[in-house]
JSON list of C-alpha atoms in Angstrom, two decimals:
[
{"chain": "S", "resi": 1, "resn": "MET", "atom": "CA", "xyz": [13.28, -1.11, -29.04]},
{"chain": "S", "resi": 2, "resn": "LYS", "atom": "CA", "xyz": [9.58, -2.57, -28.86]},
{"chain": "S", "resi": 3, "resn": "GLN", "atom": "CA", "xyz": [7.42, -1.66, -26.15]},
{"chain": "S", "resi": 4, "resn": "PRO", "atom": "CA", "xyz": [6.39, -4.77, -24.01]},
{"chain": "S", "resi": 5, "resn": "SER", "atom": "CA", "xyz": [2.87, -3.53, -23.84]},
{"chain": "S", "resi": 6, "resn": "GLY", "atom": "CA", "xyz": [2.61, -3.83, -27.23]},
{"chain": "S", "resi": 7, "resn": "GLY", "atom": "CA", "xyz": [1.98, -0.23, -27.91]},
{"chain": "S", "resi": 8, "resn": "ARG", "atom": "CA", "xyz": [-0.90, 0.01, -25.81]},
{"chain": "S", "resi": 9, "resn": "ILE", "atom": "CA", "xyz": [-1.94, 2.52, -22.81]},
{"chain": "S", "resi": 10, "resn": "GLY", "atom": "CA", "xyz": [-4.03, 0.24, -20.59]},
{"chain": "S", "resi": 11, "resn": "ASN", "atom": "CA", "xyz": [-6.78, -0.86, -23.02]},
{"chain": "S", "resi": 12, "resn": "LEU", "atom": "CA", "xyz": [-6.36, 1.76, -25.48]},
{"chain": "S", "resi": 13, "resn": "PRO", "atom": "CA", "xyz": [-3.93, 2.07, -28.45]},
{"chain": "S", "resi": 14, "resn": "ALA", "atom": "CA", "xyz": [-0.86, 4.16, -27.87]},
{"chain": "S", "resi": 15, "resn": "ASN", "atom": "CA", "xyz": [-1.56, 6.37, -30.58]},
{"chain": "S", "resi": 16, "resn": "ILE", "atom": "CA", "xyz": [-5.47, 7.23, -29.63]},
{"chain": "S", "resi": 17, "resn": "ASN", "atom": "CA", "xyz": [-5.00, 10.77, -29.41]},
{"chain": "S", "resi": 18, "resn": "ILE", "atom": "CA", "xyz": [-5.09, 12.31, -32.87]},
{"chain": "S", "resi": 19, "resn": "MET", "atom": "CA", "xyz": [-3.69, 15.93, -31.57]},
{"chain": "S", "resi": 20, "resn": "ASN", "atom": "CA", "xyz": [-2.70, 17.47, -28.27]},
{"chain": "S", "resi": 21, "resn": "PRO", "atom": "CA", "xyz": [-3.27, 21.05, -28.38]},
{"chain": "S", "resi": 22, "resn": "VAL", "atom": "CA", "xyz": [-1.09, 23.47, -26.35]},
{"chain": "S", "resi": 23, "resn": "PRO", "atom": "CA", "xyz": [-3.59, 25.63, -24.14]},
{"chain": "S", "resi": 24, "resn": "ASN", "atom": "CA", "xyz": [-3.99, 29.17, -24.04]},
{"chain": "S", "resi": 25, "resn": "LYS", "atom": "CA", "xyz": [-2.52, 31.04, -20.96]},
{"chain": "S", "resi": 26, "resn": "ASP", "atom": "CA", "xyz": [-6.38, 31.95, -20.56]},
{"chain": "S", "resi": 27, "resn": "ALA", "atom": "CA", "xyz": [-7.74, 28.15, -20.87]},
{"chain": "S", "resi": 28, "resn": "LYS", "atom": "CA", "xyz": [-10.56, 26.97, -19.23]},
{"chain": "S", "resi": 29, "resn": "SER", "atom": "CA", "xyz": [-10.73, 23.69, -17.79]},
{"chain": "S", "resi": 30, "resn": "ILE", "atom": "CA", "xyz": [-13.59, 21.13, -17.91]},
{"chain": "S", "resi": 31, "resn": "ALA", "atom": "CA", "xyz": [-15.46, 21.18, -14.63]},
{"chain": "S", "resi": 32, "resn": "ARG", "atom": "CA", "xyz": [-18.51, 18.69, -15.25]},
{"chain": "S", "resi": 33, "resn": "LEU", "atom": "CA", "xyz": [-19.91, 16.63, -17.94]},
{"chain": "S", "resi": 34, "resn": "VAL", "atom": "CA", "xyz": [-23.31, 17.13, -19.63]},
{"chain": "S", "resi": 35, "resn": "ARG", "atom": "CA", "xyz": [-24.96, 13.87, -20.00]},
{"chain": "S", "resi": 36, "resn": "LYS", "atom": "CA", "xyz": [-27.89, 12.63, -22.36]},
{"chain": "S", "resi": 37, "resn": "ASN", "atom": "CA", "xyz": [-29.12, 9.18, -21.78]},
{"chain": "S", "resi": 38, "resn": "GLY", "atom": "CA", "xyz": [-26.07, 8.41, -19.84]},
{"chain": "S", "resi": 39, "resn": "LYS", "atom": "CA", "xyz": [-23.76, 9.30, -22.62]},
{"chain": "S", "resi": 40, "resn": "ILE", "atom": "CA", "xyz": [-21.37, 12.44, -22.57]},
{"chain": "S", "resi": 41, "resn": "SER", "atom": "CA", "xyz": [-23.08, 15.13, -24.86]},
{"chain": "S", "resi": 42, "resn": "GLY", "atom": "CA", "xyz": [-21.06, 18.41, -23.92]},
{"chain": "S", "resi": 43, "resn": "TYR", "atom": "CA", "xyz": [-18.84, 19.79, -21.15]},
{"chain": "S", "resi": 44, "resn": "GLU", "atom": "CA", "xyz": [-19.44, 22.33, -18.70]},
{"chain": "S", "resi": 45, "resn": "LEU", "atom": "CA", "xyz": [-16.32, 24.40, -18.37]},
{"chain": "S", "resi": 46, "resn": "SER", "atom": "CA", "xyz": [-14.60, 26.20, -15.15]},
{"chain": "S", "resi": 47, "resn": "ASP", "atom": "CA", "xyz": [-16.35, 29.61, -16.29]},
{"chain": "S", "resi": 48, "resn": "GLY", "atom": "CA", "xyz": [-19.65, 27.86, -16.22]},
{"chain": "S", "resi": 49, "resn": "SER", "atom": "CA", "xyz": [-20.10, 27.96, -19.58]},
{"chain": "S", "resi": 50, "resn": "VAL", "atom": "CA", "xyz": [-21.68, 24.93, -21.43]},
{"chain": "S", "resi": 51, "resn": "LEU", "atom": "CA", "xyz": [-20.63, 23.51, -25.11]},
{"chain": "S", "resi": 52, "resn": "SER", "atom": "CA", "xyz": [-21.57, 20.72, -27.07]},
{"chain": "S", "resi": 53, "resn": "LYS", "atom": "CA", "xyz": [-19.06, 17.73, -27.53]},
{"chain": "S", "resi": 54, "resn": "ARG", "atom": "CA", "xyz": [-18.29, 19.50, -31.29]},
{"chain": "S", "resi": 55, "resn": "GLU", "atom": "CA", "xyz": [-17.52, 22.81, -29.78]},
{"chain": "S", "resi": 56, "resn": "GLY", "atom": "CA", "xyz": [-15.30, 21.27, -27.18]},
{"chain": "S", "resi": 57, "resn": "VAL", "atom": "CA", "xyz": [-13.65, 19.81, -29.45]},
{"chain": "S", "resi": 58, "resn": "ALA", "atom": "CA", "xyz": [-13.12, 22.91, -31.52]},
{"chain": "S", "resi": 59, "resn": "LEU", "atom": "CA", "xyz": [-12.48, 25.27, -28.51]},
{"chain": "S", "resi": 60, "resn": "ALA", "atom": "CA", "xyz": [-9.64, 22.43, -27.61]},
{"chain": "S", "resi": 61, "resn": "LYS", "atom": "CA", "xyz": [-7.90, 22.65, -31.21]},
{"chain": "S", "resi": 62, "resn": "GLN", "atom": "CA", "xyz": [-7.78, 26.20, -30.40]},
{"chain": "S", "resi": 63, "resn": "GLY", "atom": "CA", "xyz": [-5.87, 25.75, -27.11]},
{"chain": "S", "resi": 64, "resn": "GLY", "atom": "CA", "xyz": [-8.90, 26.83, -25.09]},
{"chain": "S", "resi": 65, "resn": "ILE", "atom": "CA", "xyz": [-9.41, 24.06, -22.76]},
{"chain": "S", "resi": 66, "resn": "ARG", "atom": "CA", "xyz": [-6.53, 22.66, -20.87]},
{"chain": "S", "resi": 67, "resn": "GLY", "atom": "CA", "xyz": [-5.56, 19.13, -19.84]},
{"chain": "S", "resi": 68, "resn": "VAL", "atom": "CA", "xyz": [-7.21, 17.54, -22.78]},
{"chain": "S", "resi": 69, "resn": "ALA", "atom": "CA", "xyz": [-6.28, 15.47, -26.01]},
{"chain": "S", "resi": 70, "resn": "ILE", "atom": "CA", "xyz": [-8.65, 15.11, -28.96]},
{"chain": "S", "resi": 71, "resn": "ALA", "atom": "CA", "xyz": [-9.22, 11.32, -30.06]},
{"chain": "S", "resi": 72, "resn": "SER", "atom": "CA", "xyz": [-11.31, 9.63, -32.57]},
{"chain": "S", "resi": 73, "resn": "ARG", "atom": "CA", "xyz": [-13.23, 6.90, -32.51]},
{"chain": "S", "resi": 74, "resn": "ASN", "atom": "CA", "xyz": [-15.57, 5.68, -35.38]},
{"chain": "S", "resi": 75, "resn": "GLY", "atom": "CA", "xyz": [-14.87, 8.93, -37.38]},
{"chain": "S", "resi": 76, "resn": "SER", "atom": "CA", "xyz": [-16.20, 10.95, -34.37]},
{"chain": "S", "resi": 77, "resn": "GLU", "atom": "CA", "xyz": [-13.62, 13.31, -32.59]},
{"chain": "S", "resi": 78, "resn": "TYR", "atom": "CA", "xyz": [-14.05, 13.52, -28.80]},
{"chain": "S", "resi": 79, "resn": "LEU", "atom": "CA", "xyz": [-12.06, 15.03, -25.78]},
{"chain": "S", "resi": 80, "resn": "ARG", "atom": "CA", "xyz": [-10.07, 12.78, -23.51]},
{"chain": "S", "resi": 81, "resn": "SER", "atom": "CA", "xyz": [-7.89, 13.58, -20.31]},
{"chain": "S", "resi": 82, "resn": "LEU", "atom": "CA", "xyz": [-3.80, 13.99, -20.60]},
{"chain": "S", "resi": 83, "resn": "PRO", "atom": "CA", "xyz": [-2.55, 11.64, -18.07]},
{"chain": "S", "resi": 84, "resn": "ASP", "atom": "CA", "xyz": [-1.28, 13.61, -15.28]},
{"chain": "S", "resi": 85, "resn": "GLY", "atom": "CA", "xyz": [-1.32, 10.76, -12.55]},
{"chain": "S", "resi": 86, "resn": "ASP", "atom": "CA", "xyz": [-4.44, 12.33, -10.46]},
{"chain": "S", "resi": 87, "resn": "GLU", "atom": "CA", "xyz": [-7.61, 10.32, -11.57]},
{"chain": "S", "resi": 88, "resn": "SER", "atom": "CA", "xyz": [-9.67, 12.72, -9.72]},
{"chain": "S", "resi": 89, "resn": "ASN", "atom": "CA", "xyz": [-9.81, 15.40, -13.06]},
{"chain": "S", "resi": 90, "resn": "ASN", "atom": "CA", "xyz": [-10.05, 12.33, -15.47]},
{"chain": "S", "resi": 91, "resn": "LEU", "atom": "CA", "xyz": [-13.27, 13.39, -17.70]},
{"chain": "S", "resi": 92, "resn": "GLY", "atom": "CA", "xyz": [-14.80, 9.80, -16.84]},
{"chain": "S", "resi": 93, "resn": "ASP", "atom": "CA", "xyz": [-14.40, 10.79, -12.99]},
{"chain": "S", "resi": 94, "resn": "LEU", "atom": "CA", "xyz": [-15.99, 14.20, -13.57]},
{"chain": "S", "resi": 95, "resn": "PRO", "atom": "CA", "xyz": [-19.64, 14.91, -11.78]},
{"chain": "S", "resi": 96, "resn": "SER", "atom": "CA", "xyz": [-22.65, 15.30, -14.08]},
{"chain": "S", "resi": 97, "resn": "SER", "atom": "CA", "xyz": [-23.64, 18.93, -14.83]},
{"chain": "S", "resi": 98, "resn": "PRO", "atom": "CA", "xyz": [-27.24, 19.88, -13.47]},
{"chain": "S", "resi": 99, "resn": "ARG", "atom": "CA", "xyz": [-27.38, 22.25, -17.02]},
{"chain": "S", "resi": 100, "resn": "GLY", "atom": "CA", "xyz": [-28.30, 20.68, -20.25]},
{"chain": "S", "resi": 101, "resn": "LEU", "atom": "CA", "xyz": [-27.46, 21.93, -23.58]},
{"chain": "S", "resi": 102, "resn": "SER", "atom": "CA", "xyz": [-29.71, 24.75, -25.00]}
]
């Protein structure tokens, strides 16, 4: 049966996620976003550590970050929130970290 939405989730293609990693039991969550010139450049985790986007994707692939999927845009991988019905924990709605990347 064909989906009436045309295979889309909101404005995004339904197959936007390229990987939905299974988090480890000790996986951290993303608490804040690190921004540079308004764009996400990294993530601050629940334990206070700060990672670049690339490091965040690598850790998520290893199951070290919970609640995220890996997506790709223009050949660049990035993290997306997994839908859970709670918009307050969507990555785009998280506060910015006062800490930058070293």
